[in-house]
Amino acid sequence: MTRTARVEPIKEERDDSILVSGWRVVDVSDPNGPAEVSRHDNEPEAIEAARNFERATSSEPGSDPDDDQDYDSGEISGR
């Protein structure tokens, strides 16, 4: 089964600020709850890990092809 991953920041609240201490890849395929797949120091590494995770699961028998979605909302493709 093709899995779906989400990249999200790891946040730490300190006094009056919120710090991003890293990035994590979360498998959101299971409706009973997301499962953390990996943690990374920066967002590009986490995005690549999410793409690799989905690509690997799309080759399993009975899986739909990977849709190669864009994880970085700030990235403008084709420009």
PDB file of N, CA, C and O in Angstrom:
ATOM      1  N   MET A   1       0.843  -1.187   0.000  1.00  0.00           N
ATOM      2  CA  MET A   1       0.000   0.000   0.000  1.00  0.00           C
ATOM      3  C   MET A   1       0.880   1.240   0.000  1.00  0.00           C
ATOM      4  O   MET A   1       1.824   1.331   0.768  1.00  0.00           O
ATOM      5  N   THR A   2       0.586   2.157  -0.873  1.00  0.00           N
ATOM      6  CA  THR A   2       1.324   3.415  -0.905  1.00  0.00           C
ATOM      7  C   THR A   2       1.001   4.218   0.350  1.00  0.00           C
ATOM      8  O   THR A   2      -0.158   4.388   0.701  1.00  0.00           O
ATOM      9  N   ARG A   3       2.023   4.679   1.001  1.00  0.00           N
ATOM     10  CA  ARG A   3       1.866   5.478   2.217  1.00  0.00           C
ATOM     11  C   ARG A   3       1.936   6.961   1.878  1.00  0.00           C
ATOM     12  O   ARG A   3       2.503   7.358   0.860  1.00  0.00           O
ATOM     13  N   THR A   4       1.370   7.763   2.753  1.00  0.00           N
ATOM     14  CA  THR A   4       1.413   9.206   2.602  1.00  0.00           C
ATOM     15  C   THR A   4       2.171   9.784   3.787  1.00  0.00           C
ATOM     16  O   THR A   4       1.875   9.461   4.936  1.00  0.00           O
ATOM     17  N   ALA A   5       3.152  10.627   3.487  1.00  0.00           N
ATOM     18  CA  ALA A   5       3.975  11.231   4.535  1.00  0.00           C
ATOM     19  C   ALA A   5       3.735  12.733   4.599  1.00  0.00           C
ATOM     20  O   ALA A   5       3.363  13.366   3.611  1.00  0.00           O
ATOM     21  N   ARG A   6       3.958  13.268   5.794  1.00  0.00           N
ATOM     22  CA  ARG A   6       3.856  14.715   6.002  1.00  0.00           C
ATOM     23  C   ARG A   6       5.152  15.164   6.675  1.00  0.00           C
ATOM     24  O   ARG A   6       5.691  14.461   7.519  1.00  0.00           O
ATOM     25  N   VAL A   7       5.656  16.334   6.293  1.00  0.00           N
ATOM     26  CA  VAL A   7       6.835  16.921   6.907  1.00  0.00           C
ATOM     27  C   VAL A   7       6.344  18.040   7.818  1.00  0.00           C
ATOM     28  O   VAL A   7       5.552  18.890   7.396  1.00  0.00           O
ATOM     29  N   GLU A   8       6.807  18.010   9.069  1.00  0.00           N
ATOM     30  CA  GLU A   8       6.378  19.058  10.000  1.00  0.00           C
ATOM     31  C   GLU A   8       7.531  19.451  10.913  1.00  0.00           C
ATOM     32  O   GLU A   8       8.429  18.650  11.189  1.00  0.00           O
ATOM     33  N   PRO A   9       7.515  20.695  11.401  1.00  0.00           N
ATOM     34  CA  PRO A   9       8.589  21.148  12.289  1.00  0.00           C
ATOM     35  C   PRO A   9       8.451  20.530  13.683  1.00  0.00           C
ATOM     36  O   PRO A   9       7.350  20.211  14.133  1.00  0.00           O
ATOM     37  N   ILE A  10       9.588  20.364  14.342  1.00  0.00           N
ATOM     38  CA  ILE A  10       9.620  19.963  15.750  1.00  0.00           C
ATOM     39  C   ILE A  10       9.796  21.266  16.522  1.00  0.00           C
ATOM     40  O   ILE A  10      10.815  21.948  16.388  1.00  0.00           O
ATOM     41  N   LYS A  11       8.799  21.630  17.306  1.00  0.00           N
ATOM     42  CA  LYS A  11       8.794  22.929  17.976  1.00  0.00           C
ATOM     43  C   LYS A  11       9.065  22.786  19.462  1.00  0.00           C
ATOM     44  O   LYS A  11       8.616  21.836  20.098  1.00  0.00           O
ATOM     45  N   GLU A  12       9.786  23.760  19.991  1.00  0.00           N
ATOM     46  CA  GLU A  12      10.034  23.852  21.424  1.00  0.00           C
ATOM     47  C   GLU A  12       9.611  25.249  21.883  1.00  0.00           C
ATOM     48  O   GLU A  12      10.031  26.243  21.300  1.00  0.00           O
ATOM     49  N   GLU A  13       8.766  25.293  22.898  1.00  0.00           N
ATOM     50  CA  GLU A  13       8.338  26.586  23.416  1.00  0.00           C
ATOM     51  C   GLU A  13       9.264  26.997  24.545  1.00  0.00           C
ATOM     52  O   GLU A  13       9.502  26.231  25.471  1.00  0.00           O
ATOM     53  N   ARG A  14       9.788  28.203  24.462  1.00  0.00           N
ATOM     54  CA  ARG A  14      10.666  28.761  25.489  1.00  0.00           C
ATOM     55  C   ARG A  14      10.229  30.190  25.772  1.00  0.00           C
ATOM     56  O   ARG A  14      10.245  31.028  24.875  1.00  0.00           O
ATOM     57  N   ASP A  15       9.867  30.421  26.994  1.00  0.00           N
ATOM     58  CA  ASP A  15       9.409  31.747  27.403  1.00  0.00           C
ATOM     59  C   ASP A  15       8.336  32.260  26.437  1.00  0.00           C
ATOM     60  O   ASP A  15       7.290  31.689  26.331  1.00  0.00           O
ATOM     61  N   ASP A  16       8.645  33.327  25.731  1.00  0.00           N
ATOM     62  CA  ASP A  16       7.672  33.931  24.813  1.00  0.00           C
ATOM     63  C   ASP A  16       7.934  33.588  23.352  1.00  0.00           C
ATOM     64  O   ASP A  16       7.440  34.270  22.463  1.00  0.00           O
ATOM     65  N   SER A  17       8.723  32.544  23.101  1.00  0.00           N
ATOM     66  CA  SER A  17       9.044  32.224  21.712  1.00  0.00           C
ATOM     67  C   SER A  17       8.886  30.727  21.437  1.00  0.00           C
ATOM     68  O   SER A  17       8.860  29.916  22.342  1.00  0.00           O
ATOM     69  N   ILE A  18       8.776  30.417  20.178  1.00  0.00           N
ATOM     70  CA  ILE A  18       8.698  29.032  19.731  1.00  0.00           C
ATOM     71  C   ILE A  18       9.893  28.802  18.807  1.00  0.00           C
ATOM     72  O   ILE A  18      10.058  29.510  17.811  1.00  0.00           O
ATOM     73  N   LEU A  19      10.718  27.824  19.154  1.00  0.00           N
ATOM     74  CA  LEU A  19      11.905  27.504  18.367  1.00  0.00           C
ATOM     75  C   LEU A  19      11.671  26.225  17.583  1.00  0.00           C
ATOM     76  O   LEU A  19      11.084  25.277  18.090  1.00  0.00           O
ATOM     77  N   VAL A  20      12.149  26.192  16.354  1.00  0.00           N
ATOM     78  CA  VAL A  20      12.107  24.973  15.549  1.00  0.00           C
ATOM     79  C   VAL A  20      13.451  24.283  15.749  1.00  0.00           C
ATOM     80  O   VAL A  20      14.491  24.808  15.358  1.00  0.00           O
ATOM     81  N   SER A  21      13.417  23.106  16.376  1.00  0.00           N
ATOM     82  CA  SER A  21      14.660  22.390  16.685  1.00  0.00           C
ATOM     83  C   SER A  21      14.996  21.324  15.657  1.00  0.00           C
ATOM     84  O   SER A  21      16.065  20.721  15.714  1.00  0.00           O
ATOM     85  N   GLY A  22      14.096  21.070  14.725  1.00  0.00           N
ATOM     86  CA  GLY A  22      14.331  20.066  13.694  1.00  0.00           C
ATOM     87  C   GLY A  22      13.054  19.827  12.909  1.00  0.00           C
ATOM     88  O   GLY A  22      12.067  20.557  13.056  1.00  0.00           O
ATOM     89  N   TRP A  23      13.088  18.781  12.098  1.00  0.00           N
ATOM     90  CA  TRP A  23      11.954  18.436  11.243  1.00  0.00           C
ATOM     91  C   TRP A  23      11.696  16.949  11.337  1.00  0.00           C
ATOM     92  O   TRP A  23      12.630  16.163  11.511  1.00  0.00           O
ATOM     93  N   ARG A  24      10.446  16.555  11.250  1.00  0.00           N
ATOM     94  CA  ARG A  24      10.136  15.133  11.288  1.00  0.00           C
ATOM     95  C   ARG A  24       9.230  14.743  10.131  1.00  0.00           C
ATOM     96  O   ARG A  24       8.468  15.553   9.614  1.00  0.00           O
ATOM     97  N   VAL A  25       9.357  13.470   9.751  1.00  0.00           N
ATOM     98  CA  VAL A  25       8.520  12.885   8.714  1.00  0.00           C
ATOM     99  C   VAL A  25       7.513  12.002   9.427  1.00  0.00           C
ATOM    100  O   VAL A  25       7.875  11.174  10.255  1.00  0.00           O
ATOM    101  N   VAL A  26       6.241  12.214   9.117  1.00  0.00           N
ATOM    102  CA  VAL A  26       5.158  11.489   9.773  1.00  0.00           C
ATOM    103  C   VAL A  26       4.354  10.730   8.719  1.00  0.00           C
ATOM    104  O   VAL A  26       3.962  11.300   7.697  1.00  0.00           O
ATOM    105  N   ASP A  27       4.126   9.440   8.973  1.00  0.00           N
ATOM    106  CA  ASP A  27       3.278   8.619   8.106  1.00  0.00           C
ATOM    107  C   ASP A  27       1.839   8.876   8.533  1.00  0.00           C
ATOM    108  O   ASP A  27       1.431   8.541   9.639  1.00  0.00           O
ATOM    109  N   VAL A  28       1.058   9.500   7.653  1.00  0.00           N
ATOM    110  CA  VAL A  28      -0.330   9.853   7.963  1.00  0.00           C
ATOM    111  C   VAL A  28      -1.320   8.942   7.245  1.00  0.00           C
ATOM    112  O   VAL A  28      -2.494   9.271   7.116  1.00  0.00           O
ATOM    113  N   SER A  29      -0.863   7.774   6.794  1.00  0.00           N
ATOM    114  CA  SER A  29      -1.707   6.837   6.049  1.00  0.00           C
ATOM    115  C   SER A  29      -2.754   6.159   6.914  1.00  0.00           C
ATOM    116  O   SER A  29      -3.847   5.858   6.443  1.00  0.00           O
ATOM    117  N   ASP A  30      -2.432   5.903   8.169  1.00  0.00           N
ATOM    118  CA  ASP A  30      -3.323   5.180   9.067  1.00  0.00           C
ATOM    119  C   ASP A  30      -4.313   6.142   9.710  1.00  0.00           C
ATOM    120  O   ASP A  30      -3.913   7.069  10.413  1.00  0.00           O
ATOM    121  N   PRO A  31      -5.608   5.957   9.487  1.00  0.00           N
ATOM    122  CA  PRO A  31      -6.600   6.863  10.070  1.00  0.00           C
ATOM    123  C   PRO A  31      -6.655   6.795  11.603  1.00  0.00           C
ATOM    124  O   PRO A  31      -7.200   7.683  12.238  1.00  0.00           O
ATOM    125  N   ASN A  32      -6.071   5.743  12.200  1.00  0.00           N
ATOM    126  CA  ASN A  32      -6.068   5.625  13.664  1.00  0.00           C
ATOM    127  C   ASN A  32      -4.997   6.472  14.320  1.00  0.00           C
ATOM    128  O   ASN A  32      -4.950   6.564  15.540  1.00  0.00           O
ATOM    129  N   GLY A  33      -4.149   7.059  13.547  1.00  0.00           N
ATOM    130  CA  GLY A  33      -3.151   7.949  14.121  1.00  0.00           C
ATOM    131  C   GLY A  33      -1.868   7.972  13.322  1.00  0.00           C
ATOM    132  O   GLY A  33      -1.451   6.957  12.781  1.00  0.00           O
ATOM    133  N   PRO A  34      -1.250   9.145  13.244  1.00  0.00           N
ATOM    134  CA  PRO A  34       0.012   9.262  12.520  1.00  0.00           C
ATOM    135  C   PRO A  34       1.155   8.582  13.286  1.00  0.00           C
ATOM    136  O   PRO A  34       1.104   8.454  14.503  1.00  0.00           O
ATOM    137  N   ALA A  35       2.173   8.163  12.546  1.00  0.00           N
ATOM    138  CA  ALA A  35       3.351   7.528  13.144  1.00  0.00           C
ATOM    139  C   ALA A  35       4.598   8.230  12.625  1.00  0.00           C
ATOM    140  O   ALA A  35       4.760   8.420  11.420  1.00  0.00           O
ATOM    141  N   GLU A  36       5.472   8.619  13.538  1.00  0.00           N
ATOM    142  CA  GLU A  36       6.713   9.276  13.142  1.00  0.00           C
ATOM    143  C   GLU A  36       7.620   8.273  12.440  1.00  0.00           C
ATOM    144  O   GLU A  36       7.839   7.164  12.925  1.00  0.00           O
ATOM    145  N   VAL A  37       8.161   8.689  11.296  1.00  0.00           N
ATOM    146  CA  VAL A  37       9.040   7.836  10.505  1.00  0.00           C
ATOM    147  C   VAL A  37      10.502   8.186  10.785  1.00  0.00           C
ATOM    148  O   VAL A  37      11.336   7.309  10.966  1.00  0.00           O
ATOM    149  N   SER A  38      10.817   9.485  10.817  1.00  0.00           N
ATOM    150  CA  SER A  38      12.199   9.908  11.036  1.00  0.00           C
ATOM    151  C   SER A  38      12.259  11.368  11.473  1.00  0.00           C
ATOM    152  O   SER A  38      11.286  12.106  11.346  1.00  0.00           O
ATOM    153  N   ARG A  39      13.442  11.753  11.980  1.00  0.00           N
ATOM    154  CA  ARG A  39      13.713  13.141  12.378  1.00  0.00           C
ATOM    155  C   ARG A  39      14.949  13.632  11.644  1.00  0.00           C
ATOM    156  O   ARG A  39      15.868  12.862  11.394  1.00  0.00           O
ATOM    157  N   HIS A  40      14.964  14.951  11.364  1.00  0.00           N
ATOM    158  CA  HIS A  40      16.063  15.527  10.579  1.00  0.00           C
ATOM    159  C   HIS A  40      16.409  16.908  11.115  1.00  0.00           C
ATOM    160  O   HIS A  40      15.578  17.584  11.720  1.00  0.00           O
ATOM    161  N   ASP A  41      17.656  17.327  10.843  1.00  0.00           N
ATOM    162  CA  ASP A  41      18.127  18.629  11.300  1.00  0.00           C
ATOM    163  C   ASP A  41      17.577  19.779  10.470  1.00  0.00           C
ATOM    164  O   ASP A  41      17.432  20.893  10.971  1.00  0.00           O
ATOM    165  N   ASN A  42      17.287  19.508   9.194  1.00  0.00           N
ATOM    166  CA  ASN A  42      16.786  20.599   8.352  1.00  0.00           C
ATOM    167  C   ASN A  42      15.653  20.117   7.457  1.00  0.00           C
ATOM    168  O   ASN A  42      15.468  18.920   7.239  1.00  0.00           O
ATOM    169  N   GLU A  43      14.894  21.064   6.948  1.00  0.00           N
ATOM    170  CA  GLU A  43      13.709  20.756   6.158  1.00  0.00           C
ATOM    171  C   GLU A  43      14.016  20.038   4.842  1.00  0.00           C
ATOM    172  O   GLU A  43      13.320  19.084   4.495  1.00  0.00           O
ATOM    173  N   PRO A  44      15.046  20.447   4.089  1.00  0.00           N
ATOM    174  CA  PRO A  44      15.315  19.727   2.834  1.00  0.00           C
ATOM    175  C   PRO A  44      15.592  18.235   3.049  1.00  0.00           C
ATOM    176  O   PRO A  44      15.149  17.407   2.245  1.00  0.00           O
ATOM    177  N   GLU A  45      16.312  17.884   4.116  1.00  0.00           N
ATOM    178  CA  GLU A  45      16.558  16.466   4.408  1.00  0.00           C
ATOM    179  C   GLU A  45      15.250  15.738   4.710  1.00  0.00           C
ATOM    180  O   GLU A  45      15.040  14.608   4.272  1.00  0.00           O
ATOM    181  N   ALA A  46      14.375  16.384   5.461  1.00  0.00           N
ATOM    182  CA  ALA A  46      13.090  15.779   5.816  1.00  0.00           C
ATOM    183  C   ALA A  46      12.220  15.591   4.573  1.00  0.00           C
ATOM    184  O   ALA A  46      11.547  14.562   4.421  1.00  0.00           O
ATOM    185  N   ILE A  47      12.228  16.564   3.677  1.00  0.00           N
ATOM    186  CA  ILE A  47      11.454  16.459   2.435  1.00  0.00           C
ATOM    187  C   ILE A  47      11.953  15.294   1.599  1.00  0.00           C
ATOM    188  O   ILE A  47      11.166  14.502   1.083  1.00  0.00           O
ATOM    189  N   GLU A  48      13.261  15.161   1.476  1.00  0.00           N
ATOM    190  CA  GLU A  48      13.829  14.057   0.706  1.00  0.00           C
ATOM    191  C   GLU A  48      13.477  12.712   1.349  1.00  0.00           C
ATOM    192  O   GLU A  48      13.140  11.749   0.660  1.00  0.00           O
ATOM    193  N   ALA A  49      13.534  12.639   2.675  1.00  0.00           N
ATOM    194  CA  ALA A  49      13.181  11.400   3.383  1.00  0.00           C
ATOM    195  C   ALA A  49      11.710  11.049   3.161  1.00  0.00           C
ATOM    196  O   ALA A  49      11.364   9.877   2.964  1.00  0.00           O
ATOM    197  N   ALA A  50      10.832  12.050   3.165  1.00  0.00           N
ATOM    198  CA  ALA A  50       9.406  11.802   2.923  1.00  0.00           C
ATOM    199  C   ALA A  50       9.183  11.290   1.503  1.00  0.00           C
ATOM    200  O   ALA A  50       8.417  10.349   1.290  1.00  0.00           O
ATOM    201  N   ARG A  51       9.863  11.888   0.544  1.00  0.00           N
ATOM    202  CA  ARG A  51       9.740  11.433  -0.851  1.00  0.00           C
ATOM    203  C   ARG A  51      10.230   9.992  -0.989  1.00  0.00           C
ATOM    204  O   ARG A  51       9.601   9.179  -1.662  1.00  0.00           O
ATOM    205  N   ASN A  52      11.359   9.685  -0.367  1.00  0.00           N
ATOM    206  CA  ASN A  52      11.903   8.325  -0.430  1.00  0.00           C
ATOM    207  C   ASN A  52      10.982   7.322   0.245  1.00  0.00           C
ATOM    208  O   ASN A  52      10.802   6.204  -0.240  1.00  0.00           O
ATOM    209  N   PHE A  53      10.387   7.701   1.368  1.00  0.00           N
ATOM    210  CA  PHE A  53       9.450   6.832   2.086  1.00  0.00           C
ATOM    211  C   PHE A  53       8.255   6.498   1.207  1.00  0.00           C
ATOM    212  O   PHE A  53       7.884   5.329   1.058  1.00  0.00           O
ATOM    213  N   GLU A  54       7.659   7.502   0.591  1.00  0.00           N
ATOM    214  CA  GLU A  54       6.506   7.273  -0.284  1.00  0.00           C
ATOM    215  C   GLU A  54       6.900   6.484  -1.530  1.00  0.00           C
ATOM    216  O   GLU A  54       6.170   5.600  -1.958  1.00  0.00           O
ATOM    217  N   ARG A  55       8.052   6.801  -2.098  1.00  0.00           N
ATOM    218  CA  ARG A  55       8.514   6.105  -3.298  1.00  0.00           C
ATOM    219  C   ARG A  55       8.721   4.618  -3.000  1.00  0.00           C
ATOM    220  O   ARG A  55       8.330   3.756  -3.786  1.00  0.00           O
ATOM    221  N   ALA A  56       9.309   4.307  -1.845  1.00  0.00           N
ATOM    222  CA  ALA A  56       9.572   2.913  -1.470  1.00  0.00           C
ATOM    223  C   ALA A  56       8.274   2.141  -1.281  1.00  0.00           C
ATOM    224  O   ALA A  56       8.175   0.977  -1.684  1.00  0.00           O
ATOM    225  N   THR A  57       7.273   2.777  -0.683  1.00  0.00           N
ATOM    226  CA  THR A  57       6.020   2.064  -0.448  1.00  0.00           C
ATOM    227  C   THR A  57       5.171   1.961  -1.705  1.00  0.00           C
ATOM    228  O   THR A  57       4.308   1.099  -1.790  1.00  0.00           O
ATOM    229  N   SER A  58       5.415   2.817  -2.691  1.00  0.00           N
ATOM    230  CA  SER A  58       4.618   2.758  -3.922  1.00  0.00           C
ATOM    231  C   SER A  58       5.006   1.556  -4.789  1.00  0.00           C
ATOM    232  O   SER A  58       4.270   1.197  -5.695  1.00  0.00           O
ATOM    233  N   SER A  59       6.147   0.933  -4.497  1.00  0.00           N
ATOM    234  CA  SER A  59       6.561  -0.232  -5.282  1.00  0.00           C
ATOM    235  C   SER A  59       6.060  -1.545  -4.690  1.00  0.00           C
ATOM    236  O   SER A  59       6.287  -2.604  -5.259  1.00  0.00           O
ATOM    237  N   GLU A  60       5.363  -1.482  -3.553  1.00  0.00           N
ATOM    238  CA  GLU A  60       4.812  -2.690  -2.952  1.00  0.00           C
ATOM    239  C   GLU A  60       3.625  -3.190  -3.773  1.00  0.00           C
ATOM    240  O   GLU A  60       2.908  -2.399  -4.386  1.00  0.00           O
ATOM    241  N   PRO A  61       3.386  -4.505  -3.805  1.00  0.00           N
ATOM    242  CA  PRO A  61       2.259  -5.049  -4.588  1.00  0.00           C
ATOM    243  C   PRO A  61       0.921  -4.423  -4.183  1.00  0.00           C
ATOM    244  O   PRO A  61       0.649  -4.228  -3.000  1.00  0.00           O
ATOM    245  N   GLY A  62       0.122  -4.077  -5.183  1.00  0.00           N
ATOM    246  CA  GLY A  62      -1.204  -3.512  -4.942  1.00  0.00           C
ATOM    247  C   GLY A  62      -1.210  -2.026  -4.642  1.00  0.00           C
ATOM    248  O   GLY A  62      -2.244  -1.453  -4.315  1.00  0.00           O
ATOM    249  N   SER A  63      -0.060  -1.376  -4.742  1.00  0.00           N
ATOM    250  CA  SER A  63       0.032   0.050  -4.427  1.00  0.00           C
ATOM    251  C   SER A  63      -0.284   0.911  -5.639  1.00  0.00           C
ATOM    252  O   SER A  63       0.023   0.555  -6.774  1.00  0.00           O
ATOM    253  N   ASP A  64      -0.854   2.070  -5.362  1.00  0.00           N
ATOM    254  CA  ASP A  64      -1.043   3.067  -6.410  1.00  0.00           C
ATOM    255  C   ASP A  64       0.308   3.708  -6.704  1.00  0.00           C
ATOM    256  O   ASP A  64       1.175   3.770  -5.828  1.00  0.00           O
ATOM    257  N   PRO A  65       0.514   4.223  -7.912  1.00  0.00           N
ATOM    258  CA  PRO A  65       1.780   4.895  -8.217  1.00  0.00           C
ATOM    259  C   PRO A  65       1.943   6.141  -7.344  1.00  0.00           C
ATOM    260  O   PRO A  65       0.961   6.780  -6.955  1.00  0.00           O
ATOM    261  N   ASP A  66       3.181   6.473  -7.040  1.00  0.00           N
ATOM    262  CA  ASP A  66       3.491   7.655  -6.242  1.00  0.00           C
ATOM    263  C   ASP A  66       3.073   8.898  -7.010  1.00  0.00           C
ATOM    264  O   ASP A  66       3.409   9.055  -8.183  1.00  0.00           O
ATOM    265  N   ASP A  67       2.366   9.818  -6.356  1.00  0.00           N
ATOM    266  CA  ASP A  67       1.917  11.037  -7.035  1.00  0.00           C
ATOM    267  C   ASP A  67       2.978  12.126  -7.021  1.00  0.00           C
ATOM    268  O   ASP A  67       2.797  13.176  -7.590  1.00  0.00           O
ATOM    269  N   ASP A  68       4.102  11.898  -6.329  1.00  0.00           N
ATOM    270  CA  ASP A  68       5.230  12.833  -6.297  1.00  0.00           C
ATOM    271  C   ASP A  68       4.768  14.231  -5.887  1.00  0.00           C
ATOM    272  O   ASP A  68       5.086  15.225  -6.521  1.00  0.00           O
ATOM    273  N   GLN A  69       4.009  14.297  -4.813  1.00  0.00           N
ATOM    274  CA  GLN A  69       3.498  15.584  -4.344  1.00  0.00           C
ATOM    275  C   GLN A  69       4.624  16.480  -3.866  1.00  0.00           C
ATOM    276  O   GLN A  69       5.713  16.032  -3.579  1.00  0.00           O
ATOM    277  N   ASP A  70       4.347  17.747  -3.767  1.00  0.00           N
ATOM    278  CA  ASP A  70       5.309  18.741  -3.325  1.00  0.00           C
ATOM    279  C   ASP A  70       5.119  18.976  -1.831  1.00  0.00           C
ATOM    280  O   ASP A  70       4.044  19.335  -1.387  1.00  0.00           O
ATOM    281  N   TYR A  71       6.182  18.776  -1.055  1.00  0.00           N
ATOM    282  CA  TYR A  71       6.094  18.922   0.403  1.00  0.00           C
ATOM    283  C   TYR A  71       6.392  20.337   0.865  1.00  0.00           C
ATOM    284  O   TYR A  71       6.044  20.709   1.956  1.00  0.00           O
ATOM    285  N   ASP A  72       7.070  21.110   0.065  1.00  0.00           N
ATOM    286  CA  ASP A  72       7.480  22.446   0.468  1.00  0.00           C
ATOM    287  C   ASP A  72       6.537  23.457  -0.161  1.00  0.00           C
ATOM    288  O   ASP A  72       6.611  23.728  -1.348  1.00  0.00           O
ATOM    289  N   SER A  73       5.688  24.043   0.657  1.00  0.00           N
ATOM    290  CA  SER A  73       4.695  24.983   0.124  1.00  0.00           C
ATOM    291  C   SER A  73       5.350  26.242  -0.413  1.00  0.00           C
ATOM    292  O   SER A  73       4.755  26.966  -1.205  1.00  0.00           O
ATOM    293  N   GLY A  74       6.588  26.520  -0.017  1.00  0.00           N
ATOM    294  CA  GLY A  74       7.274  27.695  -0.504  1.00  0.00           C
ATOM    295  C   GLY A  74       7.971  27.470  -1.832  1.00  0.00           C
ATOM    296  O   GLY A  74       8.422  28.397  -2.469  1.00  0.00           O
ATOM    297  N   GLU A  75       8.062  26.224  -2.241  1.00  0.00           N
ATOM    298  CA  GLU A  75       8.744  25.881  -3.494  1.00  0.00           C
ATOM    299  C   GLU A  75       7.774  26.043  -4.664  1.00  0.00           C
ATOM    300  O   GLU A  75       6.716  25.460  -4.672  1.00  0.00           O
ATOM    301  N   ILE A  76       8.150  26.839  -5.635  1.00  0.00           N
ATOM    302  CA  ILE A  76       7.305  27.037  -6.803  1.00  0.00           C
ATOM    303  C   ILE A  76       7.905  26.225  -7.943  1.00  0.00           C
ATOM    304  O   ILE A  76       9.010  26.519  -8.396  1.00  0.00           O
ATOM    305  N   SER A  77       7.193  25.201  -8.374  1.00  0.00           N
ATOM    306  CA  SER A  77       7.719  24.364  -9.429  1.00  0.00           C
ATOM    307  C   SER A  77       7.425  24.959 -10.800  1.00  0.00           C
ATOM    308  O   SER A  77       6.420  25.622 -11.006  1.00  0.00           O
ATOM    309  N   GLY A  78       8.345  24.743 -11.725  1.00  0.00           N
ATOM    310  CA  GLY A  78       8.153  25.213 -13.086  1.00  0.00           C
ATOM    311  C   GLY A  78       8.549  26.651 -13.317  1.00  0.00           C
ATOM    312  O   GLY A  78       8.323  27.208 -14.366  1.00  0.00           O
ATOM    313  N   ARG A  79       9.172  27.272 -12.306  1.00  0.00           N
ATOM    314  CA  ARG A  79       9.603  28.674 -12.484  1.00  0.00           C
ATOM    315  C   ARG A  79      11.062  28.813 -12.212  1.00  0.00           C
ATOM    316  O   ARG A  79      11.687  28.216 -11.483  1.00  0.00           O
TER     317      ARG A  79
END
